[in-house]
Every structure is written in C-alpha cells, then in structure tokens.
mmCIF file of C-alpha atoms in Angstrom:
data_model
loop_
_atom_site.group_PDB
_atom_site.id
_atom_site.type_symbol
_atom_site.label_atom_id
_atom_site.label_comp_id
_atom_site.label_asym_id
_atom_site.label_seq_id
_atom_site.Cartn_x
_atom_site.Cartn_y
_atom_site.Cartn_z
ATOM 1 C CA SER A 1 -5.539 26.368 2.748
ATOM 2 C CA SER A 2 -7.730 23.399 3.512
ATOM 3 C CA VAL A 3 -9.266 23.498 0.007
ATOM 4 C CA ALA A 4 -5.822 23.288 -1.639
ATOM 5 C CA TRP A 5 -4.828 20.423 0.679
ATOM 6 C CA ASP A 6 -8.095 18.539 -0.004
ATOM 7 C CA SER A 7 -7.558 18.934 -3.744
ATOM 8 C CA LEU A 8 -3.967 17.655 -3.553
ATOM 9 C CA VAL A 9 -4.950 14.645 -1.427
ATOM 10 C CA ASP A 10 -7.804 13.836 -3.813
ATOM 11 C CA THR A 11 -5.494 14.018 -6.854
ATOM 12 C CA LEU A 12 -2.758 11.895 -5.263
ATOM 13 C CA SER A 13 -5.186 9.279 -3.925
ATOM 14 C CA LYS A 14 -6.468 8.642 -7.459
ATOM 15 C CA GLY A 15 -2.956 8.018 -8.758
ATOM 16 C CA LYS A 16 -1.050 4.766 -8.720
ATOM 17 C CA SER A 17 2.111 4.380 -6.691
ATOM 18 C CA PRO A 18 5.265 3.943 -8.781
ATOM 19 C CA PHE A 19 6.342 1.083 -6.474
ATOM 20 C CA LYS A 20 5.119 -2.269 -5.214
ATOM 21 C CA LEU A 21 6.457 -3.087 -1.766
ATOM 22 C CA PRO A 22 5.750 -6.660 -0.601
ATOM 23 C CA LEU A 23 7.138 -7.568 2.837
ATOM 24 C CA THR A 24 8.007 -11.027 4.183
ATOM 25 C CA PRO A 25 8.604 -11.233 7.936
ATOM 26 C CA THR A 26 10.421 -14.115 9.615
ATOM 27 C CA TYR A 27 10.403 -13.944 13.400
ATOM 28 C CA ASN A 28 12.677 -16.187 15.473
ATOM 29 C CA ALA A 29 11.143 -16.539 18.958
ATOM 30 C CA ALA A 30 14.263 -18.197 20.401
ATOM 31 C CA THR A 31 16.519 -15.232 19.544
ATOM 32 C CA LYS A 32 13.720 -12.609 19.585
ATOM 33 C CA SER A 33 14.834 -11.382 16.174
ATOM 34 C CA LEU A 34 13.015 -10.246 13.061
ATOM 35 C CA SER A 35 14.330 -10.723 9.551
ATOM 36 C CA LEU A 36 12.185 -8.669 7.191
ATOM 37 C CA GLY A 37 12.449 -9.432 3.496
ATOM 38 C CA VAL A 38 11.633 -6.364 1.383
ATOM 39 C CA ARG A 39 11.131 -6.442 -2.369
ATOM 40 C CA VAL A 40 10.916 -3.055 -4.069
ATOM 41 C CA GLN A 41 9.497 -3.238 -7.589
ATOM 42 C CA THR A 42 8.912 -0.344 -9.974
ATOM 43 C CA ARG A 43 5.676 -0.467 -11.945
ATOM 44 C CA ALA A 44 6.883 1.840 -14.726
ATOM 45 C CA LEU A 45 9.789 4.130 -15.538
ATOM 46 C CA TYR A 46 10.271 6.453 -12.571
ATOM 47 C CA THR A 47 12.293 9.643 -12.838
ATOM 48 C CA SER A 48 13.285 11.865 -9.934
ATOM 49 C CA SER A 49 16.022 14.409 -9.407
ATOM 50 C CA LYS A 50 15.989 13.452 -5.724
ATOM 51 C CA PRO A 51 17.061 10.153 -4.172
ATOM 52 C CA VAL A 52 14.290 7.754 -3.172
ATOM 53 C CA ALA A 53 14.736 6.731 0.451
ATOM 54 C CA MET A 54 13.638 3.672 2.364
ATOM 55 C CA MET A 55 12.483 4.148 5.927
ATOM 56 C CA TRP A 56 11.290 1.545 8.351
ATOM 57 C CA TYR A 57 9.571 1.768 11.658
ATOM 58 C CA ILE A 58 8.468 -0.514 14.465
ATOM 59 C CA VAL A 59 5.086 0.199 16.073
ATOM 60 C CA GLU A 60 3.375 -1.656 18.906
ATOM 61 C CA ASP A 61 -0.383 -2.016 19.198
ATOM 62 C CA SER A 62 -2.603 -2.319 22.269
ATOM 63 C CA VAL A 63 -0.121 -0.916 24.791
ATOM 64 C CA ILE A 64 -1.892 -0.552 28.128
ATOM 65 C CA ALA A 65 -0.634 2.489 30.019
ATOM 66 C CA PRO A 66 -2.014 5.576 31.791
ATOM 67 C CA GLN A 67 -3.554 8.330 29.661
ATOM 68 C CA LEU A 68 -4.469 11.860 30.715
ATOM 69 C CA ASN A 69 -7.698 12.861 28.997
ATOM 70 C CA PHE A 70 -8.130 16.560 29.808
ATOM 71 C CA ASN A 71 -8.293 16.462 33.623
ATOM 72 C CA THR A 72 -9.162 12.787 33.893
ATOM 73 C CA ARG A 73 -6.460 10.146 34.362
ATOM 74 C CA ILE A 74 -7.335 6.817 32.742
ATOM 75 C CA PRO A 75 -5.055 4.207 34.385
ATOM 76 C CA ASN A 76 -5.467 1.376 31.844
ATOM 77 C CA TYR A 77 -5.897 3.140 28.526
ATOM 78 C CA VAL A 78 -5.299 0.999 25.407
ATOM 79 C CA HIS A 79 -2.900 2.903 23.108
ATOM 80 C CA LYS A 80 -2.998 1.981 19.393
ATOM 81 C CA ASP A 81 0.034 1.844 17.073
ATOM 82 C CA VAL A 82 2.603 3.323 19.449
ATOM 83 C CA PHE A 83 5.788 4.401 17.655
ATOM 84 C CA ARG A 84 8.684 2.357 19.067
ATOM 85 C CA ASP A 85 11.716 2.622 16.801
ATOM 86 C CA ALA A 86 13.138 3.906 13.523
ATOM 87 C CA PRO A 87 16.043 1.502 12.849
ATOM 88 C CA MET A 88 17.230 3.473 9.772
ATOM 89 C CA GLY A 89 16.669 6.861 11.413
ATOM 90 C CA VAL A 90 13.519 8.940 11.062
ATOM 91 C CA TYR A 91 14.238 9.926 7.453
ATOM 92 C CA GLY A 92 15.712 6.592 6.382
ATOM 93 C CA LYS A 93 18.500 6.068 3.880
ATOM 94 C CA ALA A 94 18.797 6.520 0.124
ATOM 95 C CA PHE A 95 17.707 3.362 -1.691
ATOM 96 C CA PHE A 96 17.687 4.576 -5.296
ATOM 97 C CA SER A 97 19.856 7.477 -6.488
ATOM 98 C CA GLY A 98 18.155 10.514 -8.009
ATOM 99 C CA ASN A 99 17.800 9.540 -11.643
ATOM 100 C CA SER A 100 15.672 7.284 -13.832
ATOM 101 C CA ILE A 101 14.685 3.921 -12.443
ATOM 102 C CA ALA A 102 13.762 1.540 -15.231
ATOM 103 C CA ALA A 103 10.331 -0.042 -15.413
ATOM 104 C CA LYS A 104 10.018 -3.460 -13.793
ATOM 105 C CA THR A 105 13.179 -2.953 -11.716
ATOM 106 C CA THR A 106 13.298 -5.229 -8.669
ATOM 107 C CA LYS A 107 15.600 -4.645 -5.740
ATOM 108 C CA ASP A 108 15.600 -6.944 -2.703
ATOM 109 C CA THR A 109 16.922 -6.238 0.755
ATOM 110 C CA THR A 110 16.665 -7.754 4.222
ATOM 111 C CA LEU A 111 16.160 -5.646 7.326
ATOM 112 C CA ASN A 112 17.032 -7.133 10.721
ATOM 113 C CA TYR A 113 15.793 -6.126 14.152
ATOM 114 C CA SER A 114 16.389 -7.568 17.611
ATOM 115 C CA PHE A 115 13.677 -7.472 20.245
ATOM 116 C CA ALA A 116 16.032 -9.068 22.805
ATOM 117 C CA SER A 117 16.941 -5.863 24.645
ATOM 118 C CA VAL A 118 13.709 -3.866 24.282
ATOM 119 C CA PRO A 119 10.505 -4.142 26.344
ATOM 120 C CA TYR A 120 8.179 -4.330 23.313
ATOM 121 C CA VAL A 121 5.949 -7.357 22.766
ATOM 122 C CA PRO A 122 6.796 -8.720 19.276
ATOM 123 C CA GLU A 123 3.368 -10.379 18.954
ATOM 124 C CA LYS A 124 1.808 -6.904 19.179
ATOM 125 C CA CYS A 125 4.294 -5.186 16.841
ATOM 126 C CA LYS A 126 4.193 -4.273 13.166
ATOM 127 C CA ALA A 127 6.991 -3.315 10.798
ATOM 128 C CA ILE A 128 6.221 -0.414 8.470
ATOM 129 C CA VAL A 129 8.374 0.256 5.405
ATOM 130 C CA VAL A 130 8.104 3.547 3.515
ATOM 131 C CA MET A 131 9.535 4.599 0.148
ATOM 132 C CA ALA A 132 9.723 8.389 -0.113
ATOM 133 C CA LEU A 133 11.585 11.225 -1.760
ATOM 134 C CA GLN A 134 14.270 12.671 0.467
ATOM 135 C CA GLU A 135 14.582 16.324 1.446
ATOM 136 C CA PRO A 136 13.279 18.832 0.769
ATOM 137 C CA ASP A 137 10.182 17.065 -0.622
ATOM 138 C CA TYR A 138 9.689 14.141 1.774
ATOM 139 C CA ARG A 139 6.860 12.928 -0.476
ATOM 140 C CA VAL A 140 5.692 9.414 0.373
ATOM 141 C CA LEU A 141 5.559 7.139 -2.674
ATOM 142 C CA GLN A 142 4.525 3.813 -1.099
ATOM 143 C CA VAL A 143 3.948 2.309 2.349
ATOM 144 C CA SER A 144 3.568 -1.307 3.452
ATOM 145 C CA GLU A 145 3.081 -2.811 6.884
ATOM 146 C CA VAL A 146 3.176 -6.333 8.224
ATOM 147 C CA HIS A 147 2.828 -7.998 11.615
ATOM 148 C CA VAL A 148 6.188 -9.023 13.077
ATOM 149 C CA VAL A 149 4.727 -12.350 14.196
ATOM 150 C CA LYS A 150 2.356 -13.845 11.648
ATOM 151 C CA GLU A 151 -1.164 -14.162 12.969
#
C-alpha cells in the first residue's frame, strides 16, 4: 500500500548510510577515456548475510531527440539523464562478501570506460556508482554521481 511505502521511505531517509562513496573522475580527451577512482568507506560495523554489490552506470544529460507526447511529436525535445550503459551489468558485481565489514574499512578501486566507440558526449555524461545488497533484496545502501568531465 502507499501508506506502507511512505512509512518505509520516511524511516530509511532519516537513517544514515553505512557507506561513504567519494568519486574522483579523470577524463582523457585525447583517448576519450574515463578513469573513475572510487573509495568505499564504512562508517561503522556493517553486517549482512548477503553480498554488497557495486554497480555503475553512465547517463547522458540534455540529449536532443524526438519525443512523442500523447499524439504530439516534439522534434527537438531535451531528454534529461538518459541511461547509456551499465559497464558492470545492471546488477553489478559483489564488492564485499556477505559477512561483517569492520568499521572504518576503506576499499579503493578504479573503474575504466572508453567513450571512443560510442556516440555519447562525455561533457554531458555522468558516472553513477551504487552500493546495494544483491538479490533477492536489491536494497540500495549508497549512491554517488559525478560529471565525467569536470565542470
């Protein structure tokens, strides 16, 4: 029911995420490649019987393309945050195994992406990294986003 959903969202929004997720993008215009530094830090002891996955997505903003709005065709509609890619797959990959993760644990990784063979405009793209429980819960624990090319 909508009341149960509202209550759950309210409760979760008042909580604090168990993770910090700072992102550091480095874009090389000559090779059209992104190197995304990701630092995952736990705030406190975190226990889960399920693995914690990392997912990452590429979205592009301000894509101008036709849009059908009911029976009206808008030829130059500005689309916001268009999903472009999921380099680790839609559900990502396990990052922490399903057990206790000690407080103040830091784990660094680098994610790489090439824009050389895709039609996306890197200056309009963002990288989004998500930490979430894997199936069957798929509960999001933290999300961070950053522009591919620093503004």
